[in-house]
Amino acid sequence: MQHTLFLLLAIFIRENVDTGKNNHGKRRWPAWVALVLLVGLAIAWWLRYPAHPVQDNPQSAYQYELTAIEEQNNEVPDSAPAQVPVAEEPAASEALEQFKQRTRYPATTRKIAADSHDLLNPGARYEQRHKLPGDKNNPNLDWEVLFTADRFFVRGKEPLLVSLQLWNEGEQVQPEQVSMLAETVAPKQQAKTVRLVTQVDGNARTAVFTPNDHWPEYVGQVRVTAGFAAEGLEKQQGSLDFFFTAEKRIPAVFTGRVFDRLHDGDLVFDVEVDVKSPGAYRIDGSLFDNSGLPFGWARFEGSLTAGSHLVSLRYYGLLFHDAQATGPYTLTNLHGARLRPGDTPHKEDMPELTDEYMTASTYELNSFRTEVNTSPRRQKMIEMYEDAIRRGVKLTDPAYTDNE
């Protein structure tokens, strides 16, 4: 193509450029016109086809270059040892073993111990003594405060105990100018503020009040705000929340009747409830062995209609072998709620069953099943873990799930 263009240009110059000779009256072009055409053609050619070797197959050339780079980067001396498969494989194997251990039982049974605080003390609070933030009223950070209550969930006519304590340089100090106000926290309800009566209790200031006296039909969050000061400390403020279900909003109650039985190698407790509001319910309970140690937790989840029902808490048999727990067994911490998914608040609480129940039989260990729980989902997850390990995929520790 390049040679053809230059040949046509040469012919044009020979035929049309004025060379100074007699051309018999034919129209001739000055020589500088041909020069301009030649330069323009050269520039156009250079822009269209840069000066590099022409590749008939650009894709193949790119692939060749890429292959060369890969071979260069992967070059290993002949004496180099064989590469180790994947550094993360031991961690992945550990994650798989953790998943297997955490799914030995159905999701409605769990092994617990003395440090399973949330399951053994449902509704307990965990505020801790902490420093007051440094500002113009407290520049030296020598003040500490603990503002807490005796529970997080309040049901029906249960009273709530709120307490406030102060420390200065490690020494407890009596709070002064203390005021406490309680109010409901609901987006669609006008807040009603209640002033609490506080009293001196040793080095603390406390207040006891019954939310149901002020909000007999309320369910949801309640906030207590405290203002306080002390000698050498300007006025401060803090708040804490709790969840309240009023007497008229209690969805169901435990009647106190409980029965135990052995079924398919599992220990089952049938707990009677009187349902006022039909709907989806969740009921939990903890199990202790004959020495008073906690070892098991179980959950019922299902729909209940209005009226009297027996709900079953099933403790998977393998749990008793793993914990080496011997009977008789004690069922305690029975509590539940009617669920309201997608609503605010998301639940209505049942009052706890304060009585403990001890099994009528000791139940020998060999009465309980010993096989690991199996389910299609569990097996599928194990196969996925094993496949990921073979392919060198980095895994993270599995989170416990109750969607078995």
Coordinates of C-alpha atoms in Angstrom, one line a residue:
M1 CA 0.0 0.0 0.0
Q2 CA 2.8 2.4 0.9
H3 CA 4.7 1.7 -2.4
T4 CA 1.5 2.3 -4.5
L5 CA 0.9 5.7 -3.0
F6 CA 4.4 6.9 -3.6
L7 CA 4.2 5.6 -7.2
L8 CA 1.0 7.6 -7.9
L9 CA 2.6 10.7 -6.4
A10 CA 5.7 10.3 -8.7
I11 CA 3.5 10.0 -11.8
F12 CA 1.5 13.1 -10.7
I13 CA 4.7 15.1 -10.3
R14 CA 6.1 14.0 -13.7
E15 CA 2.9 14.9 -15.6
N16 CA 1.9 18.1 -13.9
V17 CA 4.9 19.9 -12.3
D18 CA 6.3 22.9 -14.1
T19 CA 9.9 22.1 -14.9
G20 CA 10.6 25.3 -17.0
K21 CA 10.3 23.6 -20.4
N22 CA 7.7 24.3 -23.0
N23 CA 4.7 22.0 -22.4
H24 CA 2.6 23.0 -25.4
G25 CA 0.1 25.1 -23.4
K26 CA -0.9 22.4 -20.9
R27 CA -1.7 23.5 -17.5
R28 CA 1.1 22.8 -15.1
W29 CA 1.4 22.9 -11.2
P30 CA 4.3 24.6 -9.5
A31 CA 6.8 22.3 -7.8
W32 CA 6.0 23.5 -4.3
V33 CA 2.5 22.0 -4.6
A34 CA 3.9 18.6 -5.2
L35 CA 6.2 19.1 -2.2
V36 CA 3.3 20.0 0.1
L37 CA 1.4 16.9 -1.1
L38 CA 4.4 14.7 -0.4
V39 CA 4.9 16.0 3.1
G40 CA 1.2 15.7 3.9
L41 CA 1.1 12.1 2.7
A42 CA 4.1 11.3 4.8
I43 CA 2.6 12.7 8.0
A44 CA -0.8 11.0 7.4
W45 CA 1.1 7.7 6.9
W46 CA 3.1 8.1 10.1
L47 CA 0.0 8.8 12.2
R48 CA -1.9 5.9 10.7
Y49 CA 0.9 3.3 11.0
P50 CA 3.4 4.1 13.8
A51 CA 7.0 2.9 13.4
H52 CA 6.9 -0.6 14.9
P53 CA 7.0 -4.0 13.4
V54 CA 3.6 -5.0 11.8
Q55 CA 1.8 -7.8 13.6
D56 CA -0.4 -9.8 11.3
N57 CA -2.1 -11.4 14.3
P58 CA -2.1 -8.9 17.2
Q59 CA -3.9 -11.3 19.6
S60 CA -1.3 -14.0 19.0
A61 CA 1.5 -11.5 19.6
Y62 CA -0.1 -10.3 22.8
Q63 CA -0.5 -13.9 24.0
Y64 CA 3.2 -14.6 23.2
E65 CA 4.3 -11.6 25.2
L66 CA 2.0 -12.6 28.1
T67 CA 3.4 -16.1 28.1
A68 CA 6.9 -14.8 28.1
I69 CA 6.2 -12.7 31.1
E70 CA 4.6 -15.5 33.0
E71 CA 7.5 -17.9 32.2
Q72 CA 9.9 -15.2 33.4
N73 CA 8.0 -14.7 36.7
N74 CA 7.6 -18.4 37.3
E75 CA 11.2 -19.3 36.6
V76 CA 12.6 -21.5 39.4
P77 CA 16.1 -23.0 39.6
D78 CA 16.4 -26.7 39.1
S79 CA 17.7 -27.1 42.6
A80 CA 14.7 -25.3 44.2
P81 CA 12.5 -27.5 46.5
A82 CA 9.0 -28.3 45.5
Q83 CA 6.4 -25.6 46.4
V84 CA 4.2 -26.2 49.5
P85 CA 0.5 -26.5 48.3
V86 CA -1.3 -23.7 50.3
A87 CA -0.2 -22.0 53.5
E88 CA -3.8 -21.4 54.7
E89 CA -4.8 -25.1 54.5
P90 CA -4.2 -25.9 58.2
A91 CA -6.4 -22.9 59.2
A92 CA -9.1 -24.1 56.7
S93 CA -9.0 -27.5 58.2
E94 CA -9.4 -26.1 61.6
A95 CA -12.4 -24.0 60.5
L96 CA -14.0 -27.2 59.2
E97 CA -13.4 -29.0 62.5
Q98 CA -15.0 -26.1 64.3
F99 CA -18.0 -26.3 62.1
K100 CA -18.4 -30.0 62.7
Q101 CA -18.1 -29.5 66.5
R102 CA -20.7 -26.7 66.5
T103 CA -23.2 -28.7 64.5
R104 CA -22.9 -32.0 66.4
Y105 CA -26.5 -31.3 67.7
P106 CA -29.5 -29.8 66.0
A107 CA -29.7 -26.0 66.1
T108 CA -32.3 -26.1 68.9
T109 CA -29.8 -27.7 71.3
R110 CA -26.5 -26.2 72.5
K111 CA -23.8 -27.2 74.9
I112 CA -23.2 -24.5 77.6
A113 CA -20.9 -24.0 80.6
A114 CA -20.7 -21.8 83.6
D115 CA -19.3 -18.9 81.5
S116 CA -22.3 -18.9 79.1
H117 CA -23.6 -15.8 80.9
D118 CA -26.1 -14.6 78.3
L119 CA -27.9 -18.0 78.3
L120 CA -27.7 -18.5 82.0
N121 CA -28.7 -15.0 83.0
P122 CA -31.2 -13.8 80.3
G123 CA -31.8 -10.1 80.7
A124 CA -28.8 -9.4 82.9
R125 CA -27.1 -6.1 82.4
Y126 CA -23.3 -5.6 81.9
E127 CA -22.6 -1.9 82.5
Q128 CA -19.2 -1.4 84.1
R129 CA -17.6 1.4 86.1
H130 CA -15.9 3.8 83.7
K131 CA -14.3 7.2 83.6
L132 CA -16.3 10.3 83.0
P133 CA -15.3 12.0 79.7
G134 CA -12.8 14.8 80.1
D135 CA -14.2 18.3 79.4
K136 CA -14.3 21.7 81.0
N137 CA -16.4 20.4 83.9
N138 CA -14.1 17.4 84.5
P139 CA -10.6 18.2 83.2
N140 CA -8.5 15.8 85.3
L141 CA -10.3 12.5 84.5
D142 CA -10.2 11.5 88.1
W143 CA -14.0 10.7 88.2
E144 CA -15.6 7.4 87.5
V145 CA -19.3 6.4 87.4
L146 CA -21.5 3.3 87.3
F147 CA -25.1 3.9 86.2
T148 CA -27.0 0.6 85.9
A149 CA -30.2 -1.3 86.8
D150 CA -31.0 -4.8 88.1
R151 CA -32.3 -6.1 84.8
F152 CA -32.8 -5.3 81.1
F153 CA -36.2 -6.9 80.5
V154 CA -39.2 -5.9 82.7
R155 CA -42.5 -7.6 82.4
G156 CA -45.9 -6.8 83.8
K157 CA -45.9 -5.5 87.3
E158 CA -42.2 -6.2 88.0
P159 CA -40.3 -3.3 89.7
L160 CA -37.0 -2.0 88.4
L161 CA -34.1 -1.0 90.6
V162 CA -31.8 1.8 89.2
S163 CA -28.6 2.7 90.9
L164 CA -25.9 5.5 90.5
Q165 CA -22.4 5.3 92.0
L166 CA -19.4 7.7 91.8
W167 CA -15.7 7.5 92.5
N168 CA -13.0 10.2 92.7
E169 CA -9.4 9.1 92.6
G170 CA -10.5 5.5 93.5
E171 CA -12.5 6.6 96.5
Q172 CA -16.3 6.2 96.5
V173 CA -18.2 9.5 96.7
Q174 CA -21.8 10.2 97.4
P175 CA -23.6 11.6 94.3
E176 CA -25.3 14.9 94.9
Q177 CA -28.1 16.9 93.1
V178 CA -29.4 13.7 91.7
S179 CA -32.4 13.6 89.4
M180 CA -33.8 10.7 87.5
L181 CA -36.4 10.9 84.7
A182 CA -38.0 7.9 82.9
E183 CA -39.7 8.1 79.5
T184 CA -40.9 5.8 76.8
V185 CA -38.9 5.7 73.5
A186 CA -41.4 5.0 70.7
P187 CA -41.5 6.6 67.3
K188 CA -45.3 6.8 67.1
Q189 CA -46.1 7.5 70.7
Q190 CA -45.9 10.8 72.6
A191 CA -43.3 10.3 75.3
K192 CA -44.6 10.6 78.9
T193 CA -41.9 11.6 81.4
V194 CA -41.9 10.3 84.9
R195 CA -39.8 11.8 87.7
L196 CA -38.3 9.0 89.9
V197 CA -37.9 9.3 93.6
T198 CA -34.2 8.7 94.6
Q199 CA -32.8 7.7 98.0
V200 CA -29.4 7.3 99.6
D201 CA -28.3 3.6 99.7
G202 CA -24.9 3.5 101.3
N203 CA -22.6 5.4 98.9
A204 CA -25.1 5.0 96.0
R205 CA -28.3 6.8 95.0
T206 CA -31.1 4.4 93.9
A207 CA -34.6 4.6 92.7
V208 CA -37.2 1.8 92.5
F209 CA -40.2 2.2 90.2
T210 CA -42.8 0.0 88.5
P211 CA -43.2 0.9 84.8
N212 CA -46.6 -0.7 84.6
D213 CA -48.0 1.9 87.0
H214 CA -47.3 4.6 84.4
W215 CA -47.6 2.7 81.0
P216 CA -50.1 -0.2 81.5
E217 CA -50.5 -0.8 77.8
Y218 CA -47.0 -0.1 76.5
V219 CA -44.4 -2.5 75.0
G220 CA -41.0 -1.3 73.9
Q221 CA -38.0 0.7 75.0
V222 CA -37.9 2.9 78.2
R223 CA -35.0 5.3 79.0
V224 CA -33.9 6.5 82.4
T225 CA -31.8 9.7 82.3
A226 CA -29.9 10.8 85.4
G227 CA -28.4 14.1 86.3
F228 CA -25.8 14.3 89.1
A229 CA -22.9 16.2 90.6
A230 CA -20.5 16.1 93.5
E231 CA -18.1 18.3 95.4
G232 CA -15.5 19.2 92.9
L233 CA -17.6 17.9 90.0
E234 CA -19.9 20.0 87.9
K235 CA -23.3 18.7 86.8
Q236 CA -23.2 15.6 84.6
Q237 CA -25.8 13.5 82.8
G238 CA -26.1 9.8 81.7
S239 CA -28.8 7.5 80.5
L240 CA -29.7 3.8 80.3
D241 CA -32.4 1.8 78.5
F242 CA -34.5 -1.2 79.3
F243 CA -37.2 -3.2 77.4
F244 CA -40.7 -3.2 79.0
T245 CA -43.8 -5.3 78.3
A246 CA -46.8 -4.0 80.1
E247 CA -49.3 -6.3 81.9
K248 CA -52.0 -5.9 79.2
R249 CA -49.4 -6.8 76.5
I250 CA -48.2 -10.0 78.1
P251 CA -48.8 -12.5 75.2
A252 CA -48.6 -15.8 77.2
V253 CA -47.6 -17.2 80.6
F254 CA -46.1 -20.4 82.0
T255 CA -48.6 -22.3 84.1
G256 CA -45.9 -24.0 86.1
R257 CA -46.7 -27.5 84.8
V258 CA -43.7 -29.4 83.3
F259 CA -43.2 -33.0 82.3
D260 CA -40.1 -34.9 81.3
R261 CA -39.7 -38.0 79.0
L262 CA -37.2 -39.9 76.9
H263 CA -37.9 -39.8 73.2
D264 CA -35.7 -41.3 70.4
G265 CA -32.6 -41.0 72.6
D266 CA -33.3 -37.4 73.6
L267 CA -34.5 -35.8 76.8
V268 CA -37.7 -33.9 76.2
F269 CA -39.4 -31.4 78.6
D270 CA -43.1 -30.6 77.9
V271 CA -43.8 -27.1 79.3
E272 CA -47.4 -25.9 79.6
V273 CA -48.1 -22.3 78.5
D274 CA -51.4 -20.4 78.4
V275 CA -51.4 -18.3 75.2
K276 CA -53.4 -15.1 75.1
S277 CA -52.1 -13.7 71.8
P278 CA -51.6 -16.2 69.0
G279 CA -48.5 -15.9 66.8
A280 CA -44.9 -17.1 66.5
Y281 CA -43.2 -17.9 69.8
R282 CA -39.7 -18.6 71.0
I283 CA -39.1 -20.3 74.4
D284 CA -35.7 -21.2 75.9
G285 CA -34.5 -23.1 78.9
S286 CA -31.2 -24.2 80.5
L287 CA -30.4 -27.6 81.9
F288 CA -28.2 -28.5 85.0
D289 CA -26.8 -31.8 86.0
N290 CA -27.0 -33.4 89.4
S291 CA -24.0 -31.5 90.7
G292 CA -25.5 -28.2 89.9
L293 CA -23.4 -27.4 86.8
P294 CA -25.0 -26.0 83.6
F295 CA -24.4 -28.1 80.5
G296 CA -27.4 -27.7 78.1
W297 CA -29.6 -25.2 76.4
A298 CA -32.7 -25.8 74.2
R299 CA -35.2 -23.8 72.3
F300 CA -38.7 -24.1 71.0
E301 CA -39.8 -22.1 68.0
G302 CA -43.2 -22.4 66.5
S303 CA -46.7 -20.9 66.0
L304 CA -49.2 -21.2 68.9
T305 CA -52.9 -20.5 68.9
A306 CA -54.8 -19.0 71.8
G307 CA -55.4 -21.4 74.7
S308 CA -53.4 -24.0 76.6
H309 CA -50.5 -25.8 74.9
L310 CA -47.6 -28.1 75.8
V311 CA -44.4 -26.8 74.1
S312 CA -41.4 -29.2 73.9
L313 CA -37.8 -28.4 74.7
R314 CA -35.7 -31.2 73.3
Y315 CA -32.1 -31.8 74.5
Y316 CA -30.2 -33.9 72.0
G317 CA -28.9 -37.2 73.5
L318 CA -25.3 -36.8 72.4
L319 CA -25.1 -33.6 74.5
F320 CA -25.3 -35.8 77.7
H321 CA -22.3 -38.0 76.6
D322 CA -20.2 -35.0 75.5
A323 CA -20.8 -33.3 78.9
Q324 CA -20.8 -36.6 80.9
A325 CA -23.8 -35.1 82.7
T326 CA -25.6 -37.4 85.1
G327 CA -29.1 -37.0 86.5
P328 CA -31.5 -36.2 87.9
Y329 CA -31.5 -33.0 85.8
T330 CA -32.9 -29.5 86.6
L331 CA -34.6 -27.3 84.1
T332 CA -34.4 -23.6 84.8
N333 CA -34.3 -20.1 83.2
L334 CA -37.5 -20.7 81.3
H335 CA -38.4 -17.6 79.4
G336 CA -40.1 -16.8 76.1
A337 CA -41.5 -14.2 73.8
R338 CA -44.0 -13.7 71.0
L339 CA -42.1 -12.6 67.9
R340 CA -43.1 -9.7 65.7
P341 CA -40.7 -9.7 62.8
G342 CA -40.5 -6.5 60.9
D343 CA -42.5 -4.6 63.5
T344 CA -41.4 -2.1 66.3
P345 CA -40.9 -3.4 68.9
H346 CA -39.9 -6.8 67.5
K347 CA -41.3 -8.9 70.3
E348 CA -43.5 -9.1 73.4
D349 CA -42.0 -10.8 76.5
M350 CA -43.4 -13.6 78.6
P351 CA -42.7 -13.5 82.4
E352 CA -40.0 -15.9 83.4
L353 CA -40.9 -19.1 85.2
T354 CA -39.1 -18.6 88.5
D355 CA -39.5 -22.2 89.7
E356 CA -37.0 -24.9 88.9
Y357 CA -38.1 -28.3 87.7
M358 CA -36.2 -31.5 88.5
T359 CA -36.7 -34.7 86.4
A360 CA -38.5 -37.6 88.0
S361 CA -35.9 -40.0 86.8
T362 CA -32.1 -40.0 86.9
Y363 CA -31.9 -41.3 83.2
E364 CA -28.8 -43.4 82.7
L365 CA -26.3 -42.1 80.1
N366 CA -26.7 -45.2 78.0
S367 CA -30.4 -44.1 77.5
F368 CA -29.3 -41.3 75.3
R369 CA -28.3 -41.4 71.6
T370 CA -24.6 -41.2 70.7
E371 CA -24.6 -40.4 67.0
V372 CA -23.8 -37.0 65.6
N373 CA -26.7 -35.0 64.2
T374 CA -27.0 -35.3 60.4
S375 CA -28.9 -33.1 58.0
P376 CA -28.7 -32.4 54.3
R377 CA -27.6 -28.8 55.0
R378 CA -24.8 -29.9 57.4
Q379 CA -23.5 -32.5 54.9
K380 CA -23.6 -30.0 52.1
M381 CA -21.6 -27.5 54.2
I382 CA -19.0 -30.1 55.0
E383 CA -18.6 -31.0 51.3
M384 CA -18.2 -27.3 50.5
Y385 CA -15.5 -26.9 53.2
E386 CA -13.6 -30.0 51.9
D387 CA -13.8 -28.8 48.3
A388 CA -12.5 -25.3 49.3
I389 CA -9.6 -26.9 51.2
R390 CA -8.6 -29.0 48.2
R391 CA -8.7 -25.9 46.0
G392 CA -6.6 -23.8 48.5
V393 CA -9.4 -21.3 49.3
K394 CA -8.8 -19.3 52.4
L395 CA -11.6 -19.9 55.0
T396 CA -12.6 -18.0 58.1
D397 CA -13.9 -19.3 61.3
P398 CA -17.6 -20.3 60.9
A399 CA -20.2 -18.3 62.9
Y400 CA -22.8 -20.3 64.8
T401 CA -26.1 -20.5 63.1
D402 CA -29.5 -21.5 64.3
N403 CA -30.9 -22.0 60.8
E404 CA -30.2 -25.7 60.7

